Coordinates of C-alpha atoms in Angstrom, one line a residue:
M158 CA 66.2 -38.4 86.5
K159 CA 63.8 -35.8 85.3
L160 CA 66.7 -33.7 84.0
F161 CA 68.0 -36.6 82.1
V162 CA 64.7 -37.3 80.3
I163 CA 64.3 -33.6 79.4
G164 CA 67.8 -33.5 78.0
C165 CA 67.2 -36.5 75.9
F166 CA 64.1 -35.0 74.5
V167 CA 65.9 -31.8 73.7
V168 CA 68.7 -33.7 72.0
L169 CA 66.1 -35.7 69.9
M170 CA 64.3 -32.5 68.8
V171 CA 67.6 -30.8 67.8
E172 CA 68.7 -33.8 65.9
G173 CA 65.3 -34.0 64.2
V174 CA 65.3 -30.4 63.1
F175 CA 68.9 -30.4 62.0
G176 CA 68.4 -33.8 60.4
K177 CA 65.8 -32.4 58.0
G178 CA 68.0 -29.4 57.3
V179 CA 70.7 -31.8 56.3
L180 CA 68.4 -33.6 53.9
K181 CA 67.5 -30.4 52.2
R182 CA 71.2 -29.4 51.8
D183 CA 72.2 -32.8 50.5
V184 CA 74.1 -34.0 53.7
N185 CA 76.4 -37.0 53.9
E186 CA 74.9 -40.5 53.5
K187 CA 75.4 -41.5 57.1
A188 CA 73.4 -38.7 58.6
L189 CA 70.7 -39.2 55.9
K190 CA 70.4 -42.9 56.8
K191 CA 70.1 -42.1 60.5
D192 CA 67.2 -39.7 59.9
E193 CA 65.5 -42.3 57.6
D194 CA 65.8 -44.9 60.4
V195 CA 64.2 -42.5 62.9
Y196 CA 61.7 -40.7 60.6
G197 CA 61.5 -43.1 57.6
E198 CA 57.8 -43.5 57.6
L199 CA 57.1 -39.8 57.7
N200 CA 59.8 -39.1 55.0
E201 CA 58.2 -41.8 52.8
Q202 CA 54.8 -40.1 53.0
D203 CA 56.4 -36.7 52.2
T204 CA 58.1 -38.2 49.1
D205 CA 54.8 -39.7 47.8
L206 CA 52.9 -36.5 48.3
Q207 CA 55.5 -34.5 46.4
K208 CA 55.4 -37.1 43.6
D209 CA 51.6 -36.8 43.4
Q210 CA 51.9 -33.1 43.2
E211 CA 54.5 -33.3 40.4
D212 CA 52.4 -35.7 38.5
Y213 CA 49.3 -33.4 38.8
Y214 CA 51.1 -30.4 37.5
D215 CA 52.6 -32.3 34.7
E216 CA 49.2 -33.6 33.6
A217 CA 47.6 -30.2 33.8
E218 CA 50.4 -28.7 31.8
V219 CA 49.9 -31.2 29.0
S220 CA 46.1 -30.8 29.1
D221 CA 46.1 -27.0 28.8
N222 CA 49.0 -26.3 26.5
Q223 CA 49.6 -29.3 24.3
P224 CA 48.1 -28.5 20.8
L225 CA 45.9 -31.0 19.0
D226 CA 46.7 -32.2 15.5
N227 CA 44.1 -29.7 14.1
G228 CA 45.4 -26.7 16.0
A229 CA 42.5 -26.6 18.5
R230 CA 43.0 -26.6 22.3
R231 CA 41.1 -28.7 24.8
T232 CA 39.1 -26.8 27.3
S233 CA 37.4 -27.8 30.5
V234 CA 34.6 -25.2 29.9
K235 CA 31.5 -26.5 28.2
L236 CA 30.7 -24.2 25.2
D237 CA 27.6 -23.7 23.2
L238 CA 27.3 -21.6 20.0
L239 CA 24.6 -19.0 20.7
S240 CA 24.4 -17.1 17.4
K241 CA 21.8 -18.2 14.9
P242 CA 21.9 -17.9 11.1
E243 CA 20.9 -14.5 9.8
T244 CA 20.4 -12.9 6.5
F245 CA 21.5 -9.3 6.0
V246 CA 20.2 -7.2 3.1
Q247 CA 22.6 -4.3 2.5
M248 CA 24.0 -1.9 0.0
I249 CA 27.6 -1.2 -1.0
G250 CA 29.1 1.2 1.4
E251 CA 27.3 -0.1 4.4
T252 CA 28.8 -2.0 7.4
V253 CA 27.7 -5.4 8.6
R254 CA 28.5 -7.2 11.9
L255 CA 28.2 -10.9 11.8
P256 CA 27.8 -12.5 15.3
C257 CA 29.6 -15.6 16.5
S258 CA 28.8 -15.7 20.3
V259 CA 29.5 -18.5 22.7
S260 CA 27.8 -19.4 26.0
S261 CA 30.7 -18.8 28.4
K262 CA 32.5 -15.5 28.8
D263 CA 35.5 -17.3 30.2
A264 CA 36.2 -19.1 27.0
L265 CA 38.4 -16.3 25.6
E266 CA 40.9 -18.7 24.1
V267 CA 38.5 -20.5 21.8
I268 CA 39.6 -20.5 18.2
R269 CA 37.2 -19.2 15.6
V270 CA 37.6 -19.8 11.9
W271 CA 35.7 -17.3 9.7
S272 CA 35.1 -18.3 6.0
K273 CA 33.5 -16.7 3.1
N274 CA 31.9 -19.0 0.5
S275 CA 33.9 -21.8 2.2
N276 CA 37.3 -20.0 1.8
P277 CA 39.0 -19.1 5.2
I278 CA 39.4 -15.4 5.9
F279 CA 40.3 -15.5 9.6
Q280 CA 42.1 -18.2 11.7
G281 CA 41.8 -17.0 15.2
D282 CA 42.8 -13.4 15.1
I283 CA 44.9 -13.8 11.9
N284 CA 43.5 -12.1 8.8
I285 CA 44.4 -14.7 6.2
K286 CA 43.1 -12.6 3.3
N287 CA 44.7 -9.5 4.7
K288 CA 41.6 -7.4 3.6
H289 CA 41.4 -4.1 5.4
N290 CA 37.6 -4.1 5.2
Y291 CA 37.5 -7.2 7.4
L292 CA 37.8 -6.7 11.2
L293 CA 37.5 -9.3 14.0
L294 CA 36.0 -7.8 17.1
P295 CA 37.0 -9.0 20.7
N296 CA 33.7 -10.9 21.1
G297 CA 34.3 -12.9 17.9
T298 CA 32.0 -10.8 15.7
L299 CA 33.2 -10.3 12.2
Q300 CA 32.8 -6.7 10.9
V301 CA 32.6 -6.3 7.1
V302 CA 32.6 -3.0 5.3
L303 CA 30.9 -3.7 1.9
E304 CA 33.2 -2.2 -0.7
D305 CA 32.1 -4.0 -3.8
A306 CA 29.9 -6.8 -5.1
E307 CA 32.5 -9.4 -4.1
D308 CA 31.9 -8.7 -0.4
F309 CA 28.4 -10.2 -0.6
G310 CA 27.9 -13.9 -0.1
T311 CA 27.8 -16.6 2.6
Y312 CA 30.0 -16.2 5.8
S313 CA 30.5 -19.0 8.3
C314 CA 32.0 -19.1 11.8
T315 CA 33.4 -22.4 13.1
L316 CA 34.5 -23.1 16.7
L317 CA 37.5 -25.5 16.9
L318 CA 36.8 -27.2 20.2
S319 CA 38.1 -30.7 19.4
D320 CA 38.4 -33.2 16.6
S321 CA 34.7 -34.1 16.9
E322 CA 33.3 -30.7 18.2
R323 CA 33.2 -28.0 15.6
P324 CA 29.9 -26.1 15.9
E325 CA 29.2 -23.6 13.0
V326 CA 26.9 -20.7 12.3
E327 CA 26.3 -19.4 8.7
H328 CA 25.2 -15.9 7.7
K329 CA 24.3 -14.4 4.4
I330 CA 24.9 -10.9 3.1
I331 CA 22.6 -10.2 0.1
Q332 CA 22.9 -7.1 -2.0
K333 CA 20.0 -4.7 -2.3
T334 CA 19.1 -4.2 -5.9
S335 CA 16.5 -1.9 -7.5
A336 CA 13.6 -3.3 -9.4
N337 CA 14.2 -4.3 -13.0
I338 CA 11.8 -5.6 -15.7
T339 CA 13.5 -8.4 -17.6
A340 CA 10.5 -9.4 -19.9
L341 CA 7.0 -8.1 -20.8
Y342 CA 4.8 -10.2 -23.1
S343 CA 1.3 -11.5 -23.8
N344 CA 0.1 -15.1 -24.4
N345 CA -0.3 -14.0 -28.0
K346 CA 3.1 -13.3 -29.6
M347 CA 1.6 -10.7 -32.0
N348 CA -0.4 -9.1 -29.1
V349 CA -3.4 -9.2 -31.4
F350 CA -6.7 -10.7 -30.1
E351 CA -10.1 -11.5 -31.4
T352 CA -13.2 -10.4 -29.5
D353 CA -13.9 -12.8 -26.5
D354 CA -10.4 -14.2 -26.5
S355 CA -8.6 -14.6 -23.2
A356 CA -5.5 -12.4 -22.9
T357 CA -2.8 -12.8 -20.3
L358 CA 0.0 -10.2 -19.8
T359 CA 3.2 -11.2 -18.0
C360 CA 5.8 -8.9 -16.4
E361 CA 9.0 -10.7 -15.2
V362 CA 11.0 -8.7 -12.7
T363 CA 14.2 -9.0 -10.7
G364 CA 15.4 -7.1 -7.6
Y365 CA 16.0 -7.6 -3.9
P366 CA 13.9 -7.3 -1.9
R367 CA 11.4 -8.8 -4.3
P368 CA 9.6 -5.9 -6.1
T369 CA 5.8 -5.5 -6.0
V370 CA 4.2 -5.4 -9.5
S371 CA 1.2 -3.4 -10.5
W372 CA -0.7 -2.9 -13.8
Y373 CA -2.1 0.3 -15.1
K374 CA -4.1 1.4 -18.2
D375 CA -4.7 5.1 -18.9
N376 CA -3.3 5.9 -15.5
D377 CA -5.9 3.7 -13.8
K378 CA -4.7 0.9 -11.6
L379 CA -6.0 -2.5 -12.6
A380 CA -4.4 -5.1 -10.4
D381 CA -1.3 -6.3 -8.6
G382 CA 0.9 -9.3 -9.5
E383 CA 3.2 -10.3 -12.2
S384 CA 0.4 -11.5 -14.5
L385 CA -2.8 -9.8 -15.6
T386 CA -5.6 -11.8 -17.3
I387 CA -8.6 -10.4 -19.2
Q388 CA -11.1 -13.3 -19.5
R389 CA -13.1 -12.0 -22.5
V390 CA -11.4 -9.4 -24.6
K391 CA -13.5 -6.5 -26.0
P392 CA -12.5 -3.6 -28.2
K393 CA -12.5 -1.4 -25.2
H394 CA -9.6 -3.5 -23.8
A395 CA -7.3 -2.5 -26.6
G396 CA -4.5 0.0 -25.7
A397 CA -1.3 0.4 -23.7
Y398 CA -0.8 -1.6 -20.5
R399 CA 1.9 -0.4 -18.1
C400 CA 3.8 -2.7 -15.8
F401 CA 5.1 -0.9 -12.7
A402 CA 7.7 -2.6 -10.4
D403 CA 9.0 -1.1 -7.2
N404 CA 10.9 -2.4 -4.1
K405 CA 11.7 1.0 -2.6
I406 CA 15.4 0.7 -3.8
G407 CA 16.3 3.4 -6.3
K408 CA 13.7 4.4 -9.0
P409 CA 10.8 2.1 -9.8
A410 CA 10.9 0.3 -13.2
H411 CA 8.1 0.6 -15.7
Q412 CA 7.4 -0.6 -19.2
H413 CA 4.3 -0.8 -21.4
I414 CA 2.9 -3.2 -23.9
N415 CA 0.2 -2.6 -26.5
I416 CA -2.5 -5.1 -27.2
Y417 CA -4.9 -4.9 -30.1
V418 CA -8.4 -6.3 -30.7
N419 CA -9.7 -6.9 -34.2
H420 CA -12.9 -4.9 -34.6
K421 CA -14.8 -2.6 -36.9
P422 CA -14.5 1.2 -36.3
L423 CA -16.0 2.8 -33.2
I424 CA -16.7 6.5 -33.3
Q425 CA -17.0 8.8 -30.3
V426 CA -18.2 12.4 -30.6
D427 CA -17.8 14.8 -27.7
K428 CA -20.0 17.6 -29.1
Y429 CA -22.8 16.5 -31.4
I430 CA -23.8 20.2 -31.7
V431 CA -21.1 22.9 -32.1
N432 CA -22.0 26.6 -31.8
S433 CA -20.2 29.3 -33.8
D434 CA -21.0 32.5 -35.8
H435 CA -20.4 34.2 -39.1
E436 CA -16.7 35.1 -39.6
S437 CA -15.7 32.9 -36.7
D438 CA -13.9 29.5 -36.7
A439 CA -15.2 26.1 -35.8
E440 CA -13.6 22.7 -34.8
L441 CA -15.4 19.5 -35.4
I442 CA -13.9 16.4 -33.6
C443 CA -14.5 12.7 -33.8
D444 CA -12.4 9.9 -32.1
V445 CA -12.1 6.7 -34.0
S446 CA -10.8 3.4 -32.7
A447 CA -10.4 0.4 -35.0
Y448 CA -8.1 -2.6 -35.7
P449 CA -6.9 -2.9 -38.4
A450 CA -6.6 0.9 -38.6
A451 CA -9.6 2.7 -40.2
T452 CA -9.7 5.1 -43.0
V453 CA -11.5 8.3 -41.9
N454 CA -12.9 11.3 -43.7
W455 CA -15.4 14.1 -43.2
Q456 CA -18.4 14.6 -45.4
K457 CA -21.1 17.3 -45.9
D458 CA -24.2 16.8 -47.9
G459 CA -22.8 13.5 -49.1
E460 CA -19.5 15.0 -50.4
T461 CA -16.1 14.2 -49.0
I462 CA -14.3 17.3 -47.6
V463 CA -10.7 17.7 -48.7
S464 CA -8.1 19.9 -47.2
N465 CA -8.1 23.4 -48.6
E466 CA -6.0 25.7 -46.4
P467 CA -6.4 28.2 -45.0
K468 CA -10.2 27.7 -45.3
I469 CA -10.4 23.9 -44.6
K470 CA -7.8 22.0 -42.6
L471 CA -7.8 18.3 -41.6
E472 CA -5.7 17.1 -38.6
R473 CA -4.9 13.8 -36.9
R474 CA -4.1 13.9 -33.2
R475 CA -3.6 11.4 -30.3
N476 CA -1.9 8.6 -32.3
N477 CA -4.1 9.3 -35.3
E478 CA -7.3 8.4 -33.4
R479 CA -8.6 12.0 -33.1
N480 CA -9.8 13.4 -36.4
V481 CA -10.3 17.2 -36.5
L482 CA -12.0 19.3 -39.1
I483 CA -11.1 23.0 -38.8
I484 CA -13.2 25.5 -40.7
K485 CA -12.1 29.2 -40.9
D486 CA -14.0 32.4 -41.5
L487 CA -17.5 30.8 -41.5
N488 CA -20.2 32.0 -43.9
E489 CA -23.8 31.0 -44.1
K490 CA -23.3 27.9 -46.3
D491 CA -20.7 26.5 -43.8
F492 CA -23.4 25.8 -41.2
G493 CA -25.2 22.5 -41.3
K494 CA -24.7 18.8 -40.7
Y495 CA -21.3 17.2 -41.1
S496 CA -20.5 13.4 -41.0
C497 CA -17.5 11.6 -39.6
V498 CA -17.1 8.4 -41.6
A499 CA -14.7 5.5 -40.7
W500 CA -14.2 2.0 -42.2
N501 CA -11.8 -0.9 -42.3
S502 CA -12.0 -4.5 -43.5
L503 CA -14.4 -5.5 -40.7
G504 CA -17.0 -2.7 -41.1
K505 CA -18.1 0.9 -41.4
E506 CA -19.3 3.5 -38.9
T507 CA -20.8 7.1 -39.2
K508 CA -21.5 9.8 -36.7
D509 CA -23.0 13.3 -37.4
V510 CA -22.0 16.7 -36.0
N511 CA -24.2 19.8 -36.4
L512 CA -22.6 23.2 -36.8
V513 CA -25.1 25.9 -35.7
K514 CA -25.4 29.6 -34.9
T515 CA -28.1 29.2 -32.2
P516 CA -27.1 28.5 -28.6
V517 CA -26.1 25.0 -27.4
V518 CA -27.3 23.7 -24.1
R519 CA -24.9 21.4 -22.4
K520 CA -25.8 18.7 -19.8
F521 CA -27.0 19.6 -16.3
E522 CA -24.0 19.5 -14.0
K523 CA -25.5 19.6 -10.5
N524 CA -28.7 18.7 -8.7
Q525 CA -28.5 19.9 -5.1
S526 CA -31.3 19.6 -2.6
N527 CA -31.8 21.5 0.6
E528 CA -33.9 19.6 3.1
S529 CA -34.3 22.5 5.5
T530 CA -35.8 24.8 2.9
K531 CA -37.3 22.0 0.7
D532 CA -35.6 23.5 -2.4
V533 CA -33.8 22.0 -5.4
I534 CA -31.0 23.8 -7.1
L535 CA -30.4 23.1 -10.8
Q536 CA -27.3 24.1 -12.7
W537 CA -26.3 23.8 -16.4
K538 CA -24.1 25.5 -19.1
V539 CA -24.9 27.1 -22.4
E540 CA -22.5 27.9 -25.3
S541 CA -23.1 30.8 -27.6
K542 CA -20.9 33.1 -29.7
Q543 CA -23.6 35.6 -29.8
P544 CA -25.0 37.1 -26.5
I545 CA -27.8 35.2 -24.9
S546 CA -31.1 37.2 -24.5
M547 CA -33.2 34.6 -22.7
H548 CA -33.1 31.3 -20.9
E549 CA -36.0 28.9 -20.4
L550 CA -36.3 26.1 -17.9
Q551 CA -39.2 23.6 -17.9
Y552 CA -40.0 20.9 -15.3
R553 CA -42.7 18.5 -14.4
K554 CA -43.4 15.4 -12.4
Q555 CA -42.6 12.2 -14.2
G556 CA -45.8 10.9 -15.8
E557 CA -47.4 14.3 -16.2
T558 CA -48.1 15.9 -19.6
N559 CA -47.8 19.6 -19.0
W560 CA -44.5 21.4 -18.3
K561 CA -44.1 24.3 -15.9
T562 CA -42.0 27.0 -17.5
I563 CA -39.5 29.4 -15.8
S564 CA -37.2 32.1 -17.2
P565 CA -34.0 32.2 -15.2
D566 CA -31.9 35.4 -15.1
V567 CA -29.3 36.0 -17.8
T568 CA -25.8 36.5 -16.5
D569 CA -22.5 37.4 -18.2
A570 CA -20.6 34.7 -20.2
E571 CA -17.0 33.7 -19.7
N572 CA -15.3 32.6 -23.0
D573 CA -18.7 32.3 -24.7
V574 CA -20.0 29.9 -21.9
Y575 CA -22.9 30.9 -19.7
L576 CA -23.4 29.3 -16.3
I577 CA -27.1 29.1 -15.3
K578 CA -28.2 28.3 -11.8
H579 CA -31.9 28.2 -10.7
T580 CA -33.7 27.2 -7.5
L581 CA -37.0 25.4 -7.5
K582 CA -38.8 26.1 -4.3
N583 CA -41.3 24.0 -2.2
L584 CA -41.5 21.0 -4.4
E585 CA -44.0 18.2 -3.6
P586 CA -42.6 14.7 -3.0
G587 CA -41.8 12.7 -6.1
L588 CA -39.6 12.2 -9.1
Y589 CA -39.3 15.1 -11.6
E590 CA -37.7 15.7 -15.0
T591 CA -36.4 18.9 -16.5
R592 CA -35.1 20.4 -19.8
A593 CA -33.8 23.8 -20.9
R594 CA -33.2 26.0 -23.9
S595 CA -31.7 29.5 -24.6
K596 CA -32.1 32.2 -27.2
N597 CA -29.6 34.5 -29.0
G598 CA -29.8 36.8 -32.1
H599 CA -30.2 33.8 -34.4
G600 CA -33.1 32.3 -32.5
W601 CA -33.9 29.6 -29.9
S602 CA -31.7 26.6 -29.4
E603 CA -33.1 23.1 -29.3
Y604 CA -34.3 21.8 -26.0
S605 CA -31.6 19.9 -24.0
K606 CA -32.1 16.2 -23.3
T607 CA -34.6 15.6 -20.5
V608 CA -32.9 15.1 -17.1
P609 CA -34.5 13.4 -14.1
F610 CA -34.2 14.7 -10.5
E611 CA -35.8 14.0 -7.1
G612 CA -37.9 16.4 -5.1
V613 CA -36.4 17.1 -1.7
L614 CA -39.7 16.3 0.1
A615 CA -39.4 12.7 -1.0
K616 CA -37.2 12.3 2.1
H617 CA -39.4 14.5 4.3
G618 CA -42.5 12.4 3.4
A619 CA -41.1 9.5 5.4
H620 CA -41.2 11.7 8.5
H621 CA -44.8 12.5 8.0
S622 CA -45.8 8.9 8.1
K623 CA -44.5 8.5 11.7
P624 CA -47.1 8.8 14.5
K625 CA -47.2 12.3 16.1
H626 CA -46.6 12.6 19.9
N627 CA -47.6 15.3 22.3
K628 CA -44.6 17.5 23.1
K629 CA -45.3 17.3 26.8
E630 CA -45.6 13.5 26.5
N631 CA -42.3 13.4 24.6
R632 CA -40.6 15.4 27.3
L633 CA -41.9 13.1 30.0
Q634 CA -40.6 10.1 28.0
E635 CA -37.2 11.6 27.5
S636 CA -36.9 12.6 31.2
S637 CA -38.0 9.1 32.3
L638 CA -35.2 7.6 30.1
D639 CA -32.7 9.7 32.0
I640 CA -33.7 8.0 35.3
P641 CA -31.6 4.9 36.2
A642 CA -33.6 1.7 36.0
Q643 CA -33.1 0.9 39.7
H644 CA -34.6 4.3 40.8
R645 CA -37.5 4.7 38.4
S646 CA -40.1 3.1 40.7
E647 CA -39.0 5.4 43.5
E648 CA -39.3 8.5 41.3
L649 CA -42.8 7.6 40.0
V650 CA -44.4 6.2 43.2
P651 CA -45.2 8.7 46.1
V652 CA -43.1 8.3 49.3
G653 CA -44.7 6.0 51.8
E654 CA -46.9 4.2 49.2
S655 CA -46.2 0.9 47.5
T656 CA -46.8 0.0 43.9
S657 CA -49.7 -2.2 44.9
S658 CA -51.4 0.6 46.9
S659 CA -51.0 2.9 43.9
T660 CA -52.7 0.3 41.7
S661 CA -55.5 -0.1 44.2
L662 CA -56.1 3.7 44.3
T663 CA -56.3 3.8 40.5
S664 CA -58.9 1.0 40.5
S665 CA -61.0 2.9 43.0
L666 CA -61.0 6.0 40.9
I667 CA -62.1 4.1 37.8
L668 CA -65.0 2.6 39.8
V669 CA -66.1 6.0 41.0
L670 CA -66.1 7.4 37.4
L671 CA -68.1 4.5 36.2
T672 CA -70.7 5.1 38.9
V673 CA -71.0 8.8 38.1
L674 CA -71.5 8.0 34.4
T675 CA -74.2 5.5 35.2
L676 CA -76.1 7.9 37.4
R677 CA -76.0 10.6 34.7
Q678 CA -77.5 8.2 32.2

């Protein structure tokens, strides 16, 4: 019986195994039906499972590969556009890389569309414009080699994720341009102002980055900004104003504008006394400013001097503002007082210049003090065609009547100019004044203008007002300051004694002294 059962089981197993093999090889219908009767429930489950798997793969295939109407592909990876808008300021010949980064490194199949000024230049990795200076890098960055002005503009990168998802980043490439002045003008079209008018000068500029603008007059910087305002115009404000624009790209730009102020002539004379000698030459100079322009001439003894070369020559220099009278081969009658006379429709001005043979003392140039030696060093110059034989220096305290007179040493001249330096020693505190003159073969010069100066002890006097201290006392004070605060009581009080005991001992000594004094009395 046991052998029968085992045999049946073997037969059933063989039939089951070979039955499935027949199914796979498309066996006859009868054998297939028999297997389905025996294993129908299992075969039905296998068939459903296979069908589920086929349906799954079909759906995945459609999801991954079926293109959308707009050419984008669906992706199961969530993407974010990481790149932010940037502005690049560059020059022709430079290379720019415009980023378009996404949040997932696995999203390699995302389609980017690059556009310039809204015109597509890249669809995916296809160079639509076929420009050799555009290159799409593997990470989606667009590299642009700037060849000409057309390569500057606005570039945008768009991700084609779906019909509704199209994130975009926009970059700008702006061309660096050097500073340029496009207009320079004043609030008065004629650039002519009356005294106390308000004048505003404007300098309009272009360039990227934006240029900085500065204003200059006679090489002196006045202000920064595209506008310069003078609240109340005076004759001194007339002249050329220069606008200077710079953005560090190329050469700075600069232009100037002249403004004019209506006023009567103003005369400036550098040397009111001019030294020369017989058979030498002399130049007399006066600078005249006026608007409208002034008429200028030189006069001597009330008579107008006319050009009579080679003896007399009249010149105009520095935009006709400098008026020069040149006299050659001087004789005795050429020395004396000359007048520079200027006039226009608004008034007249006159300034005198003396031509002399005696020395001319120029202004004092230095006033040096030496606190350690209590000395003052005075220095000045003297002009003389003839050799100097003597110098004289006078000084006194301000408010005093009498002068103290000194004769400084005479040194050699350089180009008819003598440099005199003298030291006044041990001056008392206070304010002083000084003057000087010199002598040559034609006599003494006039005294120079009186010049004030300060005695060096004026500073030392402050020290004398401070209370004096005994040197030993000072040393004690200084040494005590070197002792840290927490240790000072330990240093000053003997070991083993307290502060209170020290105070008690001091009181006892004072009592003993008072007793002794009483007994003596």
